[in-house]
Coordinates of C-alpha atoms (C1' of nucleotides) in Angstrom, one line a residue:
Chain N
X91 CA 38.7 19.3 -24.8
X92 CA 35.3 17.9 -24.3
X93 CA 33.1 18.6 -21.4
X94 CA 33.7 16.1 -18.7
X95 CA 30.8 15.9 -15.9
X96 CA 31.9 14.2 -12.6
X97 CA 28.2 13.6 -12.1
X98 CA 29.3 11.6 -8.3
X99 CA 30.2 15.5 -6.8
X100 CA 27.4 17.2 -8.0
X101 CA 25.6 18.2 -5.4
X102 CA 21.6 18.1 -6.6
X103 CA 22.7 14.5 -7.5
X104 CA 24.4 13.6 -4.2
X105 CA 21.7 14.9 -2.7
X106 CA 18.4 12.9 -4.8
X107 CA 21.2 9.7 -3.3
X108 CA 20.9 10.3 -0.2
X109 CA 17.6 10.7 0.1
X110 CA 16.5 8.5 -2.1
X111 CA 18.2 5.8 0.1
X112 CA 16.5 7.7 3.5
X113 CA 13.3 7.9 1.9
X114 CA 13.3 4.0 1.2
X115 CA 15.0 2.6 4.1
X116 CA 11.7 4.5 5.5
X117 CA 9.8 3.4 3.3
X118 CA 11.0 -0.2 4.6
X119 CA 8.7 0.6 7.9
X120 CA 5.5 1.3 6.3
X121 CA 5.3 -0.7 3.2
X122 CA 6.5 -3.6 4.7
X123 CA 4.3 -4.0 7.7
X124 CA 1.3 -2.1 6.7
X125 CA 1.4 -1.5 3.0
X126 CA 1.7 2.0 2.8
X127 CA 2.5 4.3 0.0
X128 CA 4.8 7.8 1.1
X129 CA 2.0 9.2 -0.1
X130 CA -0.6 7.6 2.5
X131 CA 2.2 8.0 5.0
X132 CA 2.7 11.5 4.7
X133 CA -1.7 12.3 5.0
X134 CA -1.5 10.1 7.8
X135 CA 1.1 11.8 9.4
X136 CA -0.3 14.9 8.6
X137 CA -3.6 13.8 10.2
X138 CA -1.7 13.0 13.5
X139 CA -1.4 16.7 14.1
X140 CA -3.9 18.8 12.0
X141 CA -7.0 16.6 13.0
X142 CA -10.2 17.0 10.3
X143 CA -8.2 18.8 7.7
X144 CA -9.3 19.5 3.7
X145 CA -7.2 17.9 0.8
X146 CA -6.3 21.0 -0.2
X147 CA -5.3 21.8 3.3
X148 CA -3.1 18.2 2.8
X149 CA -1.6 19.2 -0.5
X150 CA -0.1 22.6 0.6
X151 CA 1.3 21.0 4.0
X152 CA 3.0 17.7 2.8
X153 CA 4.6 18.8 -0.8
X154 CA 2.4 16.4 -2.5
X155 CA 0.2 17.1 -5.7
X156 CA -3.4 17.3 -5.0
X157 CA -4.5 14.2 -7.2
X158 CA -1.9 11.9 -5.0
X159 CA -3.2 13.5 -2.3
X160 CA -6.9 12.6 -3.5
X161 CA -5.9 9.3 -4.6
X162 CA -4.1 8.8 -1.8
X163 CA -7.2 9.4 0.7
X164 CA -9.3 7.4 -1.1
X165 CA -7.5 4.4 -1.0
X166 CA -6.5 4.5 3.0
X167 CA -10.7 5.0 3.0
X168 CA -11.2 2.1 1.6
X169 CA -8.9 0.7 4.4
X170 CA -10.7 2.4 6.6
X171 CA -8.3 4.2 7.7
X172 CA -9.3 7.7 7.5
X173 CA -12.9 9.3 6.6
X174 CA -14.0 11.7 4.6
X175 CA -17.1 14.1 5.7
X176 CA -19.0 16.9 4.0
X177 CA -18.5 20.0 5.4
X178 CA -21.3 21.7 5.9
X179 CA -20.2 25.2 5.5
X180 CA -18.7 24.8 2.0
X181 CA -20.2 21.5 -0.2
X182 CA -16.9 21.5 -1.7
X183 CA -14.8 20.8 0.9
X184 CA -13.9 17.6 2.4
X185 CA -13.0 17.1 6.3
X186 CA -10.2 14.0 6.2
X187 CA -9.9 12.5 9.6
X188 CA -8.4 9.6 10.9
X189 CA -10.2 6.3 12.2
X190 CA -8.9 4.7 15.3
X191 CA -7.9 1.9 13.3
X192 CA -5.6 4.8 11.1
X193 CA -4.7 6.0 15.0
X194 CA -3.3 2.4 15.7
X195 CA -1.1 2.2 12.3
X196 CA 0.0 5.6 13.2
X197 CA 0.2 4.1 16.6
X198 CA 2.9 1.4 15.4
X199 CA 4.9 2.9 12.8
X200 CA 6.1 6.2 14.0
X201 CA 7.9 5.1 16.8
X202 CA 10.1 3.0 14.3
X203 CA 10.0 6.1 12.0
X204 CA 11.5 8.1 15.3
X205 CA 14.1 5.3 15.3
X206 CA 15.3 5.4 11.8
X207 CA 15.7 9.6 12.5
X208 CA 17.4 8.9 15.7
X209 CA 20.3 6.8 14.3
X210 CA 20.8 9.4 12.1
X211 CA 20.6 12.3 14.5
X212 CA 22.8 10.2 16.4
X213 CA 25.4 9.7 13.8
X214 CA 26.4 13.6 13.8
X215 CA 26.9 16.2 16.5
X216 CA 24.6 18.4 17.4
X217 CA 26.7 21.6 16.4
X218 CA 26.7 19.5 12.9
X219 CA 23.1 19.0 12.9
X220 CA 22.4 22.5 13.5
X221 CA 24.7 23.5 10.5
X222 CA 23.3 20.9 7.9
X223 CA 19.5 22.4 8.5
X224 CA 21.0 25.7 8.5
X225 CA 22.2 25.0 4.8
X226 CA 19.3 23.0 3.8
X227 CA 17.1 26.5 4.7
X228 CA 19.4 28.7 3.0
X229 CA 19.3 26.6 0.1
X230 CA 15.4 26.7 0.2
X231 CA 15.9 30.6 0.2
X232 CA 17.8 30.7 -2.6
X233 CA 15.1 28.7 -4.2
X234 CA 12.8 31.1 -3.1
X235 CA 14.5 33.7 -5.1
X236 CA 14.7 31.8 -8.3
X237 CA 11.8 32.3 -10.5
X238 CA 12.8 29.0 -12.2
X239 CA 12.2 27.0 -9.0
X240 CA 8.8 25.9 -7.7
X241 CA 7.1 27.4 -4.8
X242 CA 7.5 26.4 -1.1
X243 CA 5.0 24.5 0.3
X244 CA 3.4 26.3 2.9
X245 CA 3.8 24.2 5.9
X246 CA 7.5 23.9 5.2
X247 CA 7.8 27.9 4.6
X248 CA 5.6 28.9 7.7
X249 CA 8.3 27.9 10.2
X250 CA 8.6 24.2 11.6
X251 CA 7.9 24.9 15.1
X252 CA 4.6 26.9 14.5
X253 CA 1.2 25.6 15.7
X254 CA -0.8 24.2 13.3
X255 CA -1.9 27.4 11.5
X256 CA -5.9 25.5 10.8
X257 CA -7.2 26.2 7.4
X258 CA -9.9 28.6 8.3
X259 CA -12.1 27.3 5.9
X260 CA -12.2 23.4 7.7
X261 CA -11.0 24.9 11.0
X262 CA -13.3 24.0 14.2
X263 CA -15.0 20.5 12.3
X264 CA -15.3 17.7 14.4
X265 CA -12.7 15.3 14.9
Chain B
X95 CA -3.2 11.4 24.5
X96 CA -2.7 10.2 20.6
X97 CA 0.1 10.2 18.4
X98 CA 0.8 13.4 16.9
X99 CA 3.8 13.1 14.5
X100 CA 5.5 16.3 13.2
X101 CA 6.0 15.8 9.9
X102 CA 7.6 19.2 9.0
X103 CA 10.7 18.3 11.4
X104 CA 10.9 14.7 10.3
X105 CA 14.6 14.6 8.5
X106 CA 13.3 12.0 5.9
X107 CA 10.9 14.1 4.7
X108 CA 12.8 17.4 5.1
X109 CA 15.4 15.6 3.3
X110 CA 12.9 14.5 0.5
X111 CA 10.9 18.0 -0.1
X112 CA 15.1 19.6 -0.4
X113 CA 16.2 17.7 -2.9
X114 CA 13.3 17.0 -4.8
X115 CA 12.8 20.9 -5.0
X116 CA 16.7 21.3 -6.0
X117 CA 16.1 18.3 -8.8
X118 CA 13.0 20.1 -10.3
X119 CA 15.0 23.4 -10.9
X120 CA 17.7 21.6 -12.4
X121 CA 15.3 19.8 -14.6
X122 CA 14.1 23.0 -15.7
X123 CA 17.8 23.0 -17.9
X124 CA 17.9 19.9 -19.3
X125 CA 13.9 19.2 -19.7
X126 CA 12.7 23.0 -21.1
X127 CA 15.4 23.1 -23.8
X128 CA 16.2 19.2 -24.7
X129 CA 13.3 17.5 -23.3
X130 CA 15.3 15.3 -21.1
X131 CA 14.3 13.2 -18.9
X132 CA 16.2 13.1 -15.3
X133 CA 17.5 8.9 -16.5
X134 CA 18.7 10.4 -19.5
X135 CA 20.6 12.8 -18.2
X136 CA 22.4 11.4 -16.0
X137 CA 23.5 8.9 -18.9
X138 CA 24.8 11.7 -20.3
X139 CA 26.7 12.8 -17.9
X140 CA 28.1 9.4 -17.0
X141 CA 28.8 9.0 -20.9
X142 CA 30.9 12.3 -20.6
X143 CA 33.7 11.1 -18.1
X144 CA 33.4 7.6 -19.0
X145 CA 33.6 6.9 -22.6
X146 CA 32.4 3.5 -23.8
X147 CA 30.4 1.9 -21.0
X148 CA 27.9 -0.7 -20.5
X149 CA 24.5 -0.6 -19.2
X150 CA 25.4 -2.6 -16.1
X151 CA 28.2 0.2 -15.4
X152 CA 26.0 3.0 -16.2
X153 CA 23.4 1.1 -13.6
X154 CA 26.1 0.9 -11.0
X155 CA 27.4 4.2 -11.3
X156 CA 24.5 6.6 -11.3
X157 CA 22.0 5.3 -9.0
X158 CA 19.3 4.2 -11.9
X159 CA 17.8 0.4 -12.2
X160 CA 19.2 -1.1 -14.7
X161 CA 15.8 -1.2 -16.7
X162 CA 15.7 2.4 -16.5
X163 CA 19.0 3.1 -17.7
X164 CA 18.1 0.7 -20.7
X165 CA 15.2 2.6 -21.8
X166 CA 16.9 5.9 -21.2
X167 CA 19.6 4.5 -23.5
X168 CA 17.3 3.7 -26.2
X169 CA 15.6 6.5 -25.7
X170 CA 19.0 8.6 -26.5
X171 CA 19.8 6.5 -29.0
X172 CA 16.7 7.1 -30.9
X173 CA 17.4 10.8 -30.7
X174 CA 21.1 10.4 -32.2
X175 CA 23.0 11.3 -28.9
X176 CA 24.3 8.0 -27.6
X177 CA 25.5 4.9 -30.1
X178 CA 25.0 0.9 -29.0
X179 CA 28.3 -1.0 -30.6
X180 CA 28.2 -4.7 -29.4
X181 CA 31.3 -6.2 -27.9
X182 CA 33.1 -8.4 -30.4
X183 CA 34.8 -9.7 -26.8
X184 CA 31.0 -10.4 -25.2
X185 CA 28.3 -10.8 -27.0
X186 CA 26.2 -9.8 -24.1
X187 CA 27.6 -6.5 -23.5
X188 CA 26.9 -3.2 -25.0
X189 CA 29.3 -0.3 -25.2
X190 CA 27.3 2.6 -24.9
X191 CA 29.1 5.8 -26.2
X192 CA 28.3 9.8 -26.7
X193 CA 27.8 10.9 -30.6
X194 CA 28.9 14.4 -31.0
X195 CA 25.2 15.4 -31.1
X196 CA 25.0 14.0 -27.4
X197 CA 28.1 15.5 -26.8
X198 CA 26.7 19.1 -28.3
X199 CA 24.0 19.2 -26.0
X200 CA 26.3 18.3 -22.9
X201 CA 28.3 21.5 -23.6
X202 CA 24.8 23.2 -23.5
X203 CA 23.6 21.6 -20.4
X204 CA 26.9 21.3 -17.9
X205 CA 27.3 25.3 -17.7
X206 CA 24.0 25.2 -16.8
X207 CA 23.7 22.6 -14.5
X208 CA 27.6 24.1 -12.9
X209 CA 25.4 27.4 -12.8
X210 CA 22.5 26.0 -10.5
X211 CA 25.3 24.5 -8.1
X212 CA 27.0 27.4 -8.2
X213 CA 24.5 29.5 -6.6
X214 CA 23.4 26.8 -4.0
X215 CA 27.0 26.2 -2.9
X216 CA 27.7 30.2 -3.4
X217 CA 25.2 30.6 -0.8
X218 CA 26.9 28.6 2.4
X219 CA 30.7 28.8 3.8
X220 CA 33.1 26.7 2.7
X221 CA 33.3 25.2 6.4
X222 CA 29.2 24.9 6.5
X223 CA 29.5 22.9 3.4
X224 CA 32.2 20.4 4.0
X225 CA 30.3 19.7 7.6
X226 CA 27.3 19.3 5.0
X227 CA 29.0 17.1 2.7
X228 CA 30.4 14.9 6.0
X229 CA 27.1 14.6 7.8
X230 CA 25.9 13.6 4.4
X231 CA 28.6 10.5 4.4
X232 CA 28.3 9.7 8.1
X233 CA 24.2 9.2 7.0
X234 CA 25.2 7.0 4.4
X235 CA 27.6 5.7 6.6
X236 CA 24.9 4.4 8.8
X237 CA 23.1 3.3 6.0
X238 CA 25.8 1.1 5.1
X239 CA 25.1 -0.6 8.1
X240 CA 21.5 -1.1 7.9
X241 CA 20.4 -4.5 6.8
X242 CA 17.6 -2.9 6.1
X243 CA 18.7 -0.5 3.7
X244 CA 19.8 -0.6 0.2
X245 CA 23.1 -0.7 -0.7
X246 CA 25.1 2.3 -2.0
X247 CA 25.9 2.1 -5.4
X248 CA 29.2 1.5 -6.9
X249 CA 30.3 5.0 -7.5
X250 CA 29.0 6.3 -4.6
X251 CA 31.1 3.9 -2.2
X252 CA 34.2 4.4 -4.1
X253 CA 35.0 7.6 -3.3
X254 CA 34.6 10.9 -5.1
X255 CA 37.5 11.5 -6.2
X256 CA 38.4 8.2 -7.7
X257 CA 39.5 7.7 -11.1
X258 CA 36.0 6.1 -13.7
X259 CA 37.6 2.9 -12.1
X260 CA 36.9 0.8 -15.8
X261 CA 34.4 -1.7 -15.8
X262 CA 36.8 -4.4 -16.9
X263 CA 34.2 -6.1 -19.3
X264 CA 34.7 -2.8 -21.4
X265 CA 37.7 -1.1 -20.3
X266 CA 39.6 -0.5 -23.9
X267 CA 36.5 -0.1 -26.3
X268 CA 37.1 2.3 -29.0
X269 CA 35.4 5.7 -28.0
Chain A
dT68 C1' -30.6 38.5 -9.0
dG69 C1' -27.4 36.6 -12.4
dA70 C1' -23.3 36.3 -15.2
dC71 C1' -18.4 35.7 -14.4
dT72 C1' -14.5 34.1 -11.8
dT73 C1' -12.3 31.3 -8.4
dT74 C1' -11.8 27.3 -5.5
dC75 C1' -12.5 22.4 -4.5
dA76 C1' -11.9 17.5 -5.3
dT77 C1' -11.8 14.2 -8.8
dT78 C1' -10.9 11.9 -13.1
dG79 C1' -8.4 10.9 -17.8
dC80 C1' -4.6 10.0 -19.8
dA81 C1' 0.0 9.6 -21.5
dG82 C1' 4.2 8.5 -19.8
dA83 C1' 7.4 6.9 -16.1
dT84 C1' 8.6 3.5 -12.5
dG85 C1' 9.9 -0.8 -10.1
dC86 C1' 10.1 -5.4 -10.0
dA87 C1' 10.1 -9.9 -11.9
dA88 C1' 10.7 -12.5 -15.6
dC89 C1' 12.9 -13.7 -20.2
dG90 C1' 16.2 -15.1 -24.0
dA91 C1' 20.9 -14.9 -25.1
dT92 C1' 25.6 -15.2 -24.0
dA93 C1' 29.6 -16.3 -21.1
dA94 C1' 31.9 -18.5 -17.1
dC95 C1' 32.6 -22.3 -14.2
dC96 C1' 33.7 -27.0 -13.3
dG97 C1' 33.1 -31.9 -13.2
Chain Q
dC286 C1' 33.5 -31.5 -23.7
dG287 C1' 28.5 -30.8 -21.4
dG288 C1' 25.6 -29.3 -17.9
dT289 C1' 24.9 -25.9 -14.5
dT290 C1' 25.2 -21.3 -13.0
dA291 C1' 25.8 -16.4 -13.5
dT292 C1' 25.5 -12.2 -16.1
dC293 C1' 23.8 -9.0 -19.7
dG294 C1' 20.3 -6.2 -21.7
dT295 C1' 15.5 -6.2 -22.6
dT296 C1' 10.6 -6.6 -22.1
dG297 C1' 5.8 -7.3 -19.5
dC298 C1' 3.0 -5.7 -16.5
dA299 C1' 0.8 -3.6 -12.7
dT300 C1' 1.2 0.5 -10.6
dC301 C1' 2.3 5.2 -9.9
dT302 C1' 3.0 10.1 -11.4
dG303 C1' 2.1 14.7 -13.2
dC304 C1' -0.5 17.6 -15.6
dA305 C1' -4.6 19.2 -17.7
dA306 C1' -9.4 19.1 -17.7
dT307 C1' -13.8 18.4 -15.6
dG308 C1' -18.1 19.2 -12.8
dA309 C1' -19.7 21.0 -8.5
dA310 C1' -19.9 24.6 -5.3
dA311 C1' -18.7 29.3 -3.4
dG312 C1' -17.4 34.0 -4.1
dT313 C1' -17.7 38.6 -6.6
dC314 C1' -19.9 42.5 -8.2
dA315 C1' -22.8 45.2 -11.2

DNA sequence: TGACTTTCATTGCAGATGCAACGATAACCG
DNA sequence: CGGTTATCGTTGCATCTGCAATGAAAGTCA
């Protein structure tokens, strides 16, 4: 008999759904009000914690390929949103920071980004909750043992509670 | 004191770096050995349940614009695994069917793909995975109710379990 | 010091993507 | 019938994406 693939219960599929639907209704927040990419999002968002912080630093914290993430600088630059500074130390890195006018988009969208999480959160028990990240790391650990699969990225293999372990190289800049 | 937004703990994005890991290792069976593309093969796996179906179905069906699906169709049909018969009943529709070269490299790809599941699903209770697979619906559940949010697709709203529910523009093609 | 390797950010480029048209066909309805 | 509307599949186009390659700047080590 032939091979018969019920696509709707395979779980890497049900999965790219779901967030694929997250991911825009998110998306909804920042790209309609301040035309941002998830891209731009994500280094802002990553700025709001990690302060003056190299692209490199950017790419291995916020699962994003170093060109997007350079791209993605570049262009909230020209918004002014962020600078980019020599460092001194080492001509080849770049310290990203944010401008106060990429504080005040920050400012803006992530309390509606909190609200799109918290209608989730609240749609699910916390014992639930707790379960569904529990599978979503082991998941990630089987990953990590499959020579097939790609990497972690650092930040998200580090721990999610940990400080922000500074990139020694861009560590103590200004900003 | 500024905005400092944890990305790492944000569910959108922890949702996002999951399943875009999980899709990139399943790539790794259809792409490395058939140079698919992720459209195309989820054609193909539509194709394999549902015999003779349009693009609009296909589009409906397996979360893809419909431009996407087109190309992926042509894209397969230029490769000898999917066949374009017009519809003597509508001239606009297509019936889009599996040649047995398509179906060949199905059989090479589902034990594959059933493999890659395997081991995630392996790797969780049965109980952690059906409060997985719930907290998944109640999210899309709240979606659902989101003006904001895009719509769940056909397929996806229709239950799992559900029989290929026809498209009744093709239902009784030959294939 | 000086050749070799590594790391950094950027750029080139081929291909994919999303959205808005478009032409063609069918359905609706007076 | 005939005109309007809706649907189907496709294409145009601007943009994005991923990967490799580039040039500049450390690091390494004899």
């Amino acid at each position: 008999m032939p091979t018969a693939f019920r696509l709707s219960a395979f779980l890497p599929y049900r999965l790219a759904v779901l967030s694929e639907r997250v991911s825009r209704r998110l998306a909804v927040e920042y790209e309609r009000s301040h035309d941002l990419s998830v891209a731009e999002w994500r280094v802002l968002a990553h700025l709001s914690r990690c302060g003056a912080v190299s692209v490199r630093d950017i790419h291995d914290c916020v699962n994003l390929e170093k060109p997007r993430v350079s791209r993605a600088v570049s262009r909230l630059e020209s918004q002014g949103l962020v600078t980019k500074a020599p460092v001194d130390r080492d001509g080849r890195l770049l310290a990203i920071s944010l401008t106060p006018s990429g504080r005040a988009i920050l400012d803006d969208i992530v309390p509606k980004a909190h609200s799109v999480e918290r209608r989730l959160r609240e749609a699910v028990s916390p014992e639930d909750l707790a379960t569904f990240f529990s599978v979503m790391e082991r998941w990630h650990a089987v990953l990590d043992d499959d020579p097939d699969a790609r990497p972690r990225s650092r930040m998200d293999v580090e721990g999610l509670d940990a400080p922000e372990a500074p990139d020694p190289a861009t560590s103590g800049l200004p900003g």
